[in-house]
XYZ file of C-alpha atoms in Angstrom:
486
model
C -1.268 25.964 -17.669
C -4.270 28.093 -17.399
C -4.376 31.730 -17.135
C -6.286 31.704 -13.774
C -3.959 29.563 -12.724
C -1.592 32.019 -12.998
C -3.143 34.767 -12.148
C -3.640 32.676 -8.809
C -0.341 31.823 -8.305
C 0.635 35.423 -8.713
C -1.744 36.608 -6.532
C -0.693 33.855 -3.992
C 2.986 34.848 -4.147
C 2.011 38.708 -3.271
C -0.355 37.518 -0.226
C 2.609 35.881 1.365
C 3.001 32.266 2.924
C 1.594 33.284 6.689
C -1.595 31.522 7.305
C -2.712 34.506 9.220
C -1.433 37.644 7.714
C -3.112 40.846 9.682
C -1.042 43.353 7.764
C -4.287 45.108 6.721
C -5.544 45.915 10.303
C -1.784 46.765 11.068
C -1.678 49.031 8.655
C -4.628 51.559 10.230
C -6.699 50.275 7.433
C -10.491 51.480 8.701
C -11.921 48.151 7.038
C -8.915 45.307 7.825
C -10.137 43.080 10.302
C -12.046 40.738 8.061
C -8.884 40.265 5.718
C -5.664 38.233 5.749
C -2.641 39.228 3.652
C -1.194 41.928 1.814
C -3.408 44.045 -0.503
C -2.128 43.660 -3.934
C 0.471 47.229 -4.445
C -1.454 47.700 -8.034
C -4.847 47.739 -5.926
C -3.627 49.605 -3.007
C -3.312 52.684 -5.611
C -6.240 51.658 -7.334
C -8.162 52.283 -4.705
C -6.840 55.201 -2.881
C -8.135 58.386 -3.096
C -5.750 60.287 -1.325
C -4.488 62.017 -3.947
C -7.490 64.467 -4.860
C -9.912 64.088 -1.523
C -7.775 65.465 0.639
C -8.702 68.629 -0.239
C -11.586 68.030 1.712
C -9.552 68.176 4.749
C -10.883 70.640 6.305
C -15.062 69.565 5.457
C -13.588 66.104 7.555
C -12.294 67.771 10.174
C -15.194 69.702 10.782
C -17.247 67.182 10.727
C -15.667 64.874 13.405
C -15.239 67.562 15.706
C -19.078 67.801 15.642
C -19.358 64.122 15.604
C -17.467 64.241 18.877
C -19.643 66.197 20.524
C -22.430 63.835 19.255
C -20.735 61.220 20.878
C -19.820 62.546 23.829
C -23.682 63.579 24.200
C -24.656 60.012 24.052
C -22.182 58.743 26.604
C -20.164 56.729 23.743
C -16.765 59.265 24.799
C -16.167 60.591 27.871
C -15.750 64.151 28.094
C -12.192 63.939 28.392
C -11.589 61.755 25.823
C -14.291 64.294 23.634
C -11.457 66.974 24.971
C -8.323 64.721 23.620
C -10.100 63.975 20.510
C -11.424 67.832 19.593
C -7.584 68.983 20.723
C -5.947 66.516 18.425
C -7.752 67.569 15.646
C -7.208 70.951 16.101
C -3.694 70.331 15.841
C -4.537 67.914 12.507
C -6.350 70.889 10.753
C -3.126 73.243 11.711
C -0.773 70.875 10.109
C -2.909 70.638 6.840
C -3.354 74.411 7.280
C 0.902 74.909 7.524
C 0.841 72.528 4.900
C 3.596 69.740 6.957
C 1.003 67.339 7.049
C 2.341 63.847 6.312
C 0.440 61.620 3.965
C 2.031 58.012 4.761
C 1.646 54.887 2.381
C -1.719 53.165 3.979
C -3.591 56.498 3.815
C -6.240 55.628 1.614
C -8.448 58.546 1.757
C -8.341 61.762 3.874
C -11.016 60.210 6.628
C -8.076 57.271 6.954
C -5.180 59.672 7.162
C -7.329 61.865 9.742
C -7.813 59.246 11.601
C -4.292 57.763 11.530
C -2.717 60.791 12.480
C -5.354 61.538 15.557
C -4.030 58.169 16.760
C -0.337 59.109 16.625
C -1.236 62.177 18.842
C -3.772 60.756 21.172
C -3.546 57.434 21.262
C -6.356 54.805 21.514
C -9.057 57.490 22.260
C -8.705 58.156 18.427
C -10.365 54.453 17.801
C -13.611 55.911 19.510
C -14.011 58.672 16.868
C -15.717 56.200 14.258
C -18.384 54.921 16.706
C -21.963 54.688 14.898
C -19.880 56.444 11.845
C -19.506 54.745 8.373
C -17.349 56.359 5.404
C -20.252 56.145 3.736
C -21.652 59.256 5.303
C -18.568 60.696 6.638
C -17.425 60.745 2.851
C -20.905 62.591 1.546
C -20.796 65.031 4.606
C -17.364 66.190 3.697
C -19.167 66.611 0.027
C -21.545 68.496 0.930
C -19.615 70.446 2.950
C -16.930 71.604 0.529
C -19.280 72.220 -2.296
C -21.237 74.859 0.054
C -17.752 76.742 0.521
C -17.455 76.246 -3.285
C -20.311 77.465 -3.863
C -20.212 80.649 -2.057
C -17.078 81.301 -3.815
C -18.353 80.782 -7.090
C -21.309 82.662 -5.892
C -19.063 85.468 -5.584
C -16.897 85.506 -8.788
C -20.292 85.543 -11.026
C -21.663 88.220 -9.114
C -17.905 89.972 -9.584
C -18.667 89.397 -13.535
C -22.083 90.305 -13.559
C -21.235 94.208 -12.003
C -18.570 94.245 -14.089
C -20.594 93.753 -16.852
C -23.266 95.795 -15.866
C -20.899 98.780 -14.809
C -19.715 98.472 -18.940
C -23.217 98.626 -19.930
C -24.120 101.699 -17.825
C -20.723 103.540 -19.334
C -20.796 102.374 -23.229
C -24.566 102.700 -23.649
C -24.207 105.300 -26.417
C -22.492 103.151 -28.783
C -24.541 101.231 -31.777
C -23.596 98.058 -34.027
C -24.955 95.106 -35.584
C -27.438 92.523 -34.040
C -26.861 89.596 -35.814
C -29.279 86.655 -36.064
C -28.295 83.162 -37.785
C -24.927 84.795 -38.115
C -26.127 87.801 -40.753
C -27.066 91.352 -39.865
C -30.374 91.396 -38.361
C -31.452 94.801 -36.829
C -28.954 97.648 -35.327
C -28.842 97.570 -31.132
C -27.081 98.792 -28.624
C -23.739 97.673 -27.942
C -24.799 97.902 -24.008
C -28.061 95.913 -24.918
C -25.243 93.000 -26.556
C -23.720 93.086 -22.637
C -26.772 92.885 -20.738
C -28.169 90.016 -22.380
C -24.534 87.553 -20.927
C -25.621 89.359 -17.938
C -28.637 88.244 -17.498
C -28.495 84.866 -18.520
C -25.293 84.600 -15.637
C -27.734 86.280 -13.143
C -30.011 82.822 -13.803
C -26.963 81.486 -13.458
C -26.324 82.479 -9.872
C -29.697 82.268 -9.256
C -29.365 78.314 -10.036
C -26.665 77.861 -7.979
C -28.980 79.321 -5.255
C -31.286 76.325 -5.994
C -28.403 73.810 -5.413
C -27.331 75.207 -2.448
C -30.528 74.411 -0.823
C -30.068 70.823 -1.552
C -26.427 70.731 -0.802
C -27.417 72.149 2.857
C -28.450 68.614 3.821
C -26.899 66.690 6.467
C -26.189 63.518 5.658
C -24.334 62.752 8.913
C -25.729 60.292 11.001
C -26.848 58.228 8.702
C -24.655 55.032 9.062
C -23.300 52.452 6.397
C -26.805 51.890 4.964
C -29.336 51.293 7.803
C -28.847 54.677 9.999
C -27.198 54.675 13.863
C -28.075 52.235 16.677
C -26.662 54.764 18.861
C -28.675 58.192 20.348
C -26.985 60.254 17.839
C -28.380 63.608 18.084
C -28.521 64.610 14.157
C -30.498 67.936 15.262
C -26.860 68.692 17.320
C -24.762 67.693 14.543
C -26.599 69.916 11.683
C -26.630 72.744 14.149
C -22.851 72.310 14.639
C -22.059 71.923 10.966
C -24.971 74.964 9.969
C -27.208 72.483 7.807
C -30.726 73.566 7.232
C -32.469 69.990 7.050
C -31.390 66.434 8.079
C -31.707 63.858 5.116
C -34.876 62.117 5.581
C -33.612 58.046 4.409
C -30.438 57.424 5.563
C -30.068 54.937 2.280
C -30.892 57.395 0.118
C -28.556 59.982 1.951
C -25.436 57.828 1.554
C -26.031 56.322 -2.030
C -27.185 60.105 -3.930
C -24.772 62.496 -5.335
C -28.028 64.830 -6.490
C -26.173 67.872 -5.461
C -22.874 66.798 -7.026
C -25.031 65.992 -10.119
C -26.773 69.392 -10.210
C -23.487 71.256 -9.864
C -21.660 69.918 -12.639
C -24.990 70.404 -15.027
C -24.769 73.996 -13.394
C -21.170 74.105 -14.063
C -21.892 72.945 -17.483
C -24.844 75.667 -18.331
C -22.770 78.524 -16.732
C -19.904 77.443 -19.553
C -22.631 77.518 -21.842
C -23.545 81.157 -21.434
C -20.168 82.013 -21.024
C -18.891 79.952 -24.311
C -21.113 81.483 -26.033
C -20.044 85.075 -25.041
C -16.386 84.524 -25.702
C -17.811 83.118 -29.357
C -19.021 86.291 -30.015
C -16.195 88.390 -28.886
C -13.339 85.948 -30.660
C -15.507 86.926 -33.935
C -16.013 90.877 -33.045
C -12.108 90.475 -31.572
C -11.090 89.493 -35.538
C -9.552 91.721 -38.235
C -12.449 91.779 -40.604
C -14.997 92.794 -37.556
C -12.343 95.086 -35.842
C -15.189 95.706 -33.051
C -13.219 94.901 -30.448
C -9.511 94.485 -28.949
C -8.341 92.367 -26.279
C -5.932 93.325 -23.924
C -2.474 92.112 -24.286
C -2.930 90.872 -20.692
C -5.458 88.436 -22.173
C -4.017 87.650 -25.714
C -0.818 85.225 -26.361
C 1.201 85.459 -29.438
C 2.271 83.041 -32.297
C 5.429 81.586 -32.384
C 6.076 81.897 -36.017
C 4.018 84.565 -37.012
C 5.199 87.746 -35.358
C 2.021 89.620 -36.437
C -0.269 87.524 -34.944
C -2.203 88.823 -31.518
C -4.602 85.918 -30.664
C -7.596 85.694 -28.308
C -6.755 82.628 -26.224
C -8.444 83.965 -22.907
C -11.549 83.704 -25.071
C -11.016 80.284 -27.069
C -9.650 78.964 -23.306
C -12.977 79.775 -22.209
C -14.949 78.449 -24.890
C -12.672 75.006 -24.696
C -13.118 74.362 -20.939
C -17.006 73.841 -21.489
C -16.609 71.053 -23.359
C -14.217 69.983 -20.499
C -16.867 69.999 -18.124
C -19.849 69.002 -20.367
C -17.393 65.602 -20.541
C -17.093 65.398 -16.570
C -20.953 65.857 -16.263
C -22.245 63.410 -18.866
C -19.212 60.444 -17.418
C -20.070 60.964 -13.950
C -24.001 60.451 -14.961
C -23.383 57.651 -16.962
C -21.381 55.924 -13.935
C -24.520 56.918 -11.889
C -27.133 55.690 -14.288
C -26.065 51.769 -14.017
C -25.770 51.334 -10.032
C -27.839 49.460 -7.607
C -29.208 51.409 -4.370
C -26.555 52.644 -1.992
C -23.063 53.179 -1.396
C -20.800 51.907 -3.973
C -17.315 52.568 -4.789
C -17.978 53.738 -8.089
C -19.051 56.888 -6.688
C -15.781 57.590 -5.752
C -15.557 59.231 -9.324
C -17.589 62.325 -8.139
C -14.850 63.981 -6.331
C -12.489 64.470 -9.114
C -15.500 65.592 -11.212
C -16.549 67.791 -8.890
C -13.032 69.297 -7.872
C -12.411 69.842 -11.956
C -15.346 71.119 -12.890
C -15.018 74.065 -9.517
C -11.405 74.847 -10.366
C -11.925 75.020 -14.227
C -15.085 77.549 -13.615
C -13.422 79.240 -10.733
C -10.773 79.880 -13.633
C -13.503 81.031 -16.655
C -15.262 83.274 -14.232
C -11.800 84.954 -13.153
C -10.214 85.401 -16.911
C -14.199 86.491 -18.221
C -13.721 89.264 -15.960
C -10.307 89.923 -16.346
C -11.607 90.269 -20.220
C -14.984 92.358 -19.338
C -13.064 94.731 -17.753
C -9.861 95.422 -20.161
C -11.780 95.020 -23.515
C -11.267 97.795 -25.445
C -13.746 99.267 -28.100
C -14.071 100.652 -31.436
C -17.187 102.641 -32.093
C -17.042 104.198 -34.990
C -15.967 101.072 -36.827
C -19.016 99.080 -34.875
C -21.148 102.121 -36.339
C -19.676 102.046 -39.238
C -20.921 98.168 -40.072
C -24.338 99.264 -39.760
C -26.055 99.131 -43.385
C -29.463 100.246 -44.611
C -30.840 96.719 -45.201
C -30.553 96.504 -41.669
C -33.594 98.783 -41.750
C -35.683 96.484 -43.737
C -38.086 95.819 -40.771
C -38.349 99.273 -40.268
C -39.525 99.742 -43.538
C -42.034 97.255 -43.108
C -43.380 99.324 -39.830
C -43.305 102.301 -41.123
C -46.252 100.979 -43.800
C -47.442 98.852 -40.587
C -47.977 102.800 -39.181
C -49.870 104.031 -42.470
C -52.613 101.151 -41.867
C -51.307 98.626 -43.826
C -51.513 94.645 -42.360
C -47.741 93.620 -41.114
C -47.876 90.628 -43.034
C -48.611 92.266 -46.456
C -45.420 95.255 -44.997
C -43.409 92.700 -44.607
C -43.807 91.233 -48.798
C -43.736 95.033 -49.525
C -40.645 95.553 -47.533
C -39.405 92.694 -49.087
C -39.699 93.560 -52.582
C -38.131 97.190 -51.799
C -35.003 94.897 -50.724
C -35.110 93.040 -53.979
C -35.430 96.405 -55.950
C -32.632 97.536 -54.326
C -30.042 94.484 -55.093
C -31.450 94.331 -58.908
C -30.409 98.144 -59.062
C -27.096 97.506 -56.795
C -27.919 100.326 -54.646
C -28.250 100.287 -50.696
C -31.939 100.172 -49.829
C -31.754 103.912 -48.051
C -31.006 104.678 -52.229
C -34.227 104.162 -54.163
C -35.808 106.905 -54.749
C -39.533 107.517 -53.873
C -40.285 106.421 -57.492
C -38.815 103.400 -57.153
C -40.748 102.669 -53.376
C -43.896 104.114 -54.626
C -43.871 101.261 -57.693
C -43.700 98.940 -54.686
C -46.615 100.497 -52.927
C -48.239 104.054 -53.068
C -48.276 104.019 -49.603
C -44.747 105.206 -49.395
C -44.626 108.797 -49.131
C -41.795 111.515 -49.060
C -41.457 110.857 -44.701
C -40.415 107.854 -45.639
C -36.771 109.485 -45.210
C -37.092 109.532 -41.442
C -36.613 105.294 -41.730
C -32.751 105.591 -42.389
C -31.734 106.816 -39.355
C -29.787 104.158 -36.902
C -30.553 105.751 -33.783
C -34.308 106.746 -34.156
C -34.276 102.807 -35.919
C -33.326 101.768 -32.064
C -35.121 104.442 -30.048
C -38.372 102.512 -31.053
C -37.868 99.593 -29.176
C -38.561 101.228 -26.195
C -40.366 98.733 -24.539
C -39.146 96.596 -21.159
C -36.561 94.380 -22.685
C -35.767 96.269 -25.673
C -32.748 98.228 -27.082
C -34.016 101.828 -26.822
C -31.756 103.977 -24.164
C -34.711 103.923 -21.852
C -35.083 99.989 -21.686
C -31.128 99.642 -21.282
C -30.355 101.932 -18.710
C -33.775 100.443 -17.555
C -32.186 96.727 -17.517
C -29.003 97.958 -15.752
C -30.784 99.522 -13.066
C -32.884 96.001 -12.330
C -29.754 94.469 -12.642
C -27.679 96.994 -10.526
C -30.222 95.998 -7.749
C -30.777 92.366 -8.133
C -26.700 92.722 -7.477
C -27.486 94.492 -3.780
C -30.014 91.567 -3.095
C -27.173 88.703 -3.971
C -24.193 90.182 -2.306
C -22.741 87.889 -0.354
């Protein structure tokens, strides 16, 4: 006996005896009149989607109560039955809303549970609702409209971060520590100029999601199945009702893309970057042998063996979860990459990417504040790592001052640093003798290099760490902040 045999006889034995089995079209299926028998139970959940889209039961709503209106424009609904079918889903979206909405078994997705339940209230004007309509763009308009609410929430919780971080900035700008480059002392800066520069980089970030936004705000409704609506569908009404700034242009293209799905989980997945990358630096500046920084217990967990133990998990949570959505990004690509033009199942995939990715940022943007704003301090130990080789390129401009060519500072500077290690004395300790073997240019002003403060005062120009150029940055930033308000 061959397996396909069996697999036939298995499949036979599910689908039932009956000739003519209409259990599919019984069932409120939107798609059964074409099939006979029972849908195999395994495929039945398979397939659904119930699960995770009906979150977007209020983007469906809304968008069949403007469909009505559509219809009823074009003489496909009277405007009684436009009445009936508006009222009934008024009373749908107040069940979801008291949360005693019933999800039966046959609800395969939220537009098929909508639907079912508009027919329980209203009877057989509910059938008229899908007139002209495919899932196809019904599914994509409920898309596009629950990632512009998502959006404008997210919108919101970066710009919540941003002041926070910008408010820190303004208060803390006094306080100096190590720049580090390649993971090694570099040059002293501002602790405030450290801050500014997550801030900024999350201000692109907003200013991205900006970008999507404009492409989300397309109205794919209207569009059909593939081909577009036989009927005098009036798509200007419908994106004035649903607050769309375009129509889509190709109603193939507008039911087969997920561009805007797409560009929000790469956003999602650059915004983790910046903010990964931030809690890297405070788990290391958070740690015993930096002592910069302390978390707040409100944003640290314990160990359960080691009673000592205080650790940062709001931070590695944060630096976890990008990888999290990196994964979501790249998988839902790769499932786009391989498919022919139009509507295919597979993109049924982009919803749960898209819901994880918004919850797990909506998350990382709440704790990051929550951090921002309880982080406590330690100055004098973040002074206190400063070292004189951390002048080294100061020494280099202070001969760059005197005339001489950076590049041939920077070899002098250079040796003075290897002087310094062959004696075992910080840099700020050879003696004028010792810098004038280097060069003669060194003179006895050559004192006024070790001094942190002056060492950050130079770099005074837009963008630098001076005191002028931060409080400079947090001004910009402070109204860049008024502009994006939302």
């Amino acid at each position: 006996m061959t397996l396909s045999y069996v697999l036939r006889g298995v499949a036979g034995c599910r689908s039932g005896s009956s000739p003519v089995n209409m259990s599919n079209l019984e069932a409120g299926k939107l798609w059964g009149g074409r099939f006979v028998g029972d849908t195999d139970p395994v495929m039945e959940k398979f397939n659904a989607s119930i699960s995770y889209d009906q979150r977007m039961w209020d983007a469906d709503i809304r968008g069949s109560k403007a469909y009505v209106k559509a219809l009823q424009k074009a003489k496909l609904v009277t405007e009684e039955e436009m009445r009936q079918i508006s009222h009934g889903l008024t009373q749908i979206s107040e069940e979801w809303a008291k949360g005693v909405f019933v999800v039966k078994p046959g609800d395969e997705d939220i537009h098929t549970a909508n639907e079912r339940r508009l027919k329980e209230l209203i009877g057989t004007a509910a059938g008229k609702l899908h007139t002209g309509r495919s899932r196809n763009d019904q599914v994509v308009t409920d898309m596009q409209l629950w990632l512009r609410d998502a959006i404008s929430t997210l919108t919101g919780l970066s710009l919540q971060l941003i002041s926070t971080m910008v408010e820190r900035a303004a208060a803390e700008v006094d306080v100096l520590f190590p720049g580090y480059t390649h993971m090694q002392r570099a040059q002293p800066i501002r602790w405030s100029h450290w801050i500014m520069s997550h801030a900024v980089a999350l201000s692109r970030d907003v200013e991205r999601l900006q970008e999507v936004k404009k492409r989300v705000n397309v109205l794919p409704l209207g569009s059909g199945a593939i081909a577009g609506t036989p009927f005098d569908i009036d798509r200007d009404l419908l994106r004035n009702e649903l607050g769309f700034a375009d129509i889509s242009l190709n109603s193939m293209d507008a039911t087969g893309q997920r561009d805007s799905v797409v560009e929000f989980l790469f956003w999602a997945s650059l915004c983790l970057t910046h903010l990964s990358k931030m809690a890297e630096d405070l788990l290391l500046y958070s740690t015993k042998e930096f002592s910069f920084v302390a978390l707040s217990d409100a944003y640290s967990t314990g160990s359960s063996l080691m009673p000592q133990k205080k650790n940062a998990d709001s931070l590695e949570l944060i630096r976890s979860k990008a990888g999290r959505v990196f994964g979501r990004c790249a998988g839902f690509m790769v499932t786009m990459k391989g498919l022919p033009s139009t509507y295919n199942k597979d993109l049924q995939e982009d919803k749960e990417a898209m819901f994880d990715c918004y919850d797990t940022v909506h998350d990382v943007l709440q704790v990051a504040t929550g951090v921002m704003s309880t982080l406590k301090i330690n100055p004098s130990v973040m002074e206190a790592a400063l070292s004189p080789d951390m002048l080294a390129t100061d020494l280099a401009y202070y001969l760059v001052r005197k005339g001489v060519p950076f590049r041939e500072a920077h070899g002098l500077s250079g040796k003075a640093v290897f002087s310094a290690e062959s004696k075992s004395v910080p840099l700020n300790q050879l003696s004028l003798e010792d810098l004038s073997a280097v060069s003669p240019v060194f003179g006895s002003d050559v004192s006024s290099v070790w001094d942190y403060r002056s060492s950050v005062e130079q770099y005074s120009a837009p963008g630098g760490t001076a005191k002028s150029s931060v409080v400079a940055q947090v001004d910009q930033l402070r109204e860049w902040l008024k502009k994006h308000s939302v």
